[in-house]
Short mmCIF file of C-alpha atoms in Angstrom, two decimals:
data_model
loop_
_atom_site.label_atom_id
_atom_site.label_comp_id
_atom_site.label_asym_id
_atom_site.label_seq_id
_atom_site.Cartn_x
_atom_site.Cartn_y
_atom_site.Cartn_z
CA MET A 23 -12.19 100.07 -7.70
CA TYR A 24 -9.90 98.46 -10.72
CA GLU A 25 -10.74 101.28 -13.14
CA LEU A 26 -9.95 103.97 -10.52
CA LYS A 27 -6.79 102.19 -9.82
CA ASN A 28 -5.67 101.46 -12.92
CA TYR A 29 -6.74 104.52 -15.04
CA GLY A 30 -7.29 107.21 -12.55
CA HIS A 31 -11.10 107.44 -13.44
CA LYS A 32 -14.35 105.57 -13.46
CA TYR A 33 -15.01 104.65 -17.09
CA MET A 34 -17.79 101.82 -16.11
CA TYR A 35 -16.37 99.66 -19.12
CA ARG A 36 -18.43 97.23 -16.84
CA LEU A 37 -21.87 98.68 -18.11
CA ILE A 38 -20.70 98.60 -22.08
CA PRO A 39 -23.13 96.04 -23.65
CA ASP A 40 -21.48 93.09 -25.32
CA TYR A 41 -23.23 93.63 -28.67
CA LYS A 42 -22.18 96.29 -30.94
CA MET A 43 -24.12 99.48 -30.67
CA LYS A 44 -25.44 101.19 -33.68
CA ALA A 45 -27.98 104.23 -34.45
CA TYR A 46 -31.24 102.77 -35.82
CA LEU A 47 -34.00 104.74 -37.18
CA TYR A 48 -36.71 105.66 -35.07
CA ASP A 49 -39.23 103.24 -36.61
CA LYS A 50 -37.12 100.38 -35.87
CA TYR A 51 -37.78 101.16 -32.04
CA LYS A 52 -40.34 98.98 -30.59
CA SER A 53 -42.75 101.76 -28.86
CA LYS A 54 -46.47 101.86 -28.67
CA GLN A 55 -45.96 105.62 -28.48
CA SER A 56 -43.90 106.33 -31.54
CA GLN A 57 -45.53 109.68 -31.95
CA ASP A 58 -43.89 110.51 -28.46
CA ILE A 59 -40.64 110.00 -29.89
CA TYR A 60 -41.21 112.39 -32.68
CA ALA A 61 -42.40 114.85 -30.76
CA ASN A 62 -39.19 114.45 -28.16
CA VAL A 63 -36.91 114.83 -31.06
CA ASN A 64 -38.75 117.72 -32.45
CA LYS A 65 -38.61 119.46 -28.95
CA LEU A 66 -34.83 118.88 -28.67
CA SER A 67 -34.19 120.26 -32.39
CA TYR A 68 -36.14 123.45 -31.41
CA HIS A 69 -34.14 123.90 -28.19
CA ALA A 70 -30.85 123.44 -30.32
CA GLN A 71 -31.56 126.28 -33.01
CA ASP A 72 -32.80 128.30 -30.33
CA ASN A 73 -29.42 128.02 -28.67
CA GLU A 74 -27.37 128.55 -31.48
CA GLN A 75 -29.32 131.90 -32.10
CA SER A 76 -28.74 133.11 -28.86
CA GLN A 77 -25.27 132.33 -29.19
CA SER A 78 -24.73 134.68 -32.36
#
């Protein structure tokens, strides 16, 4: 309730990690399914390109 009363919104500052966040290369993530990561990225980039073309 503190955030709502003081800021007028819920920003969920309590969920922000204590460590500095940064983007890592996909190879740095520990995953047994690294191919799935690449497949999902390819799907996302394909849909992004498709959306850009439909908006023009």
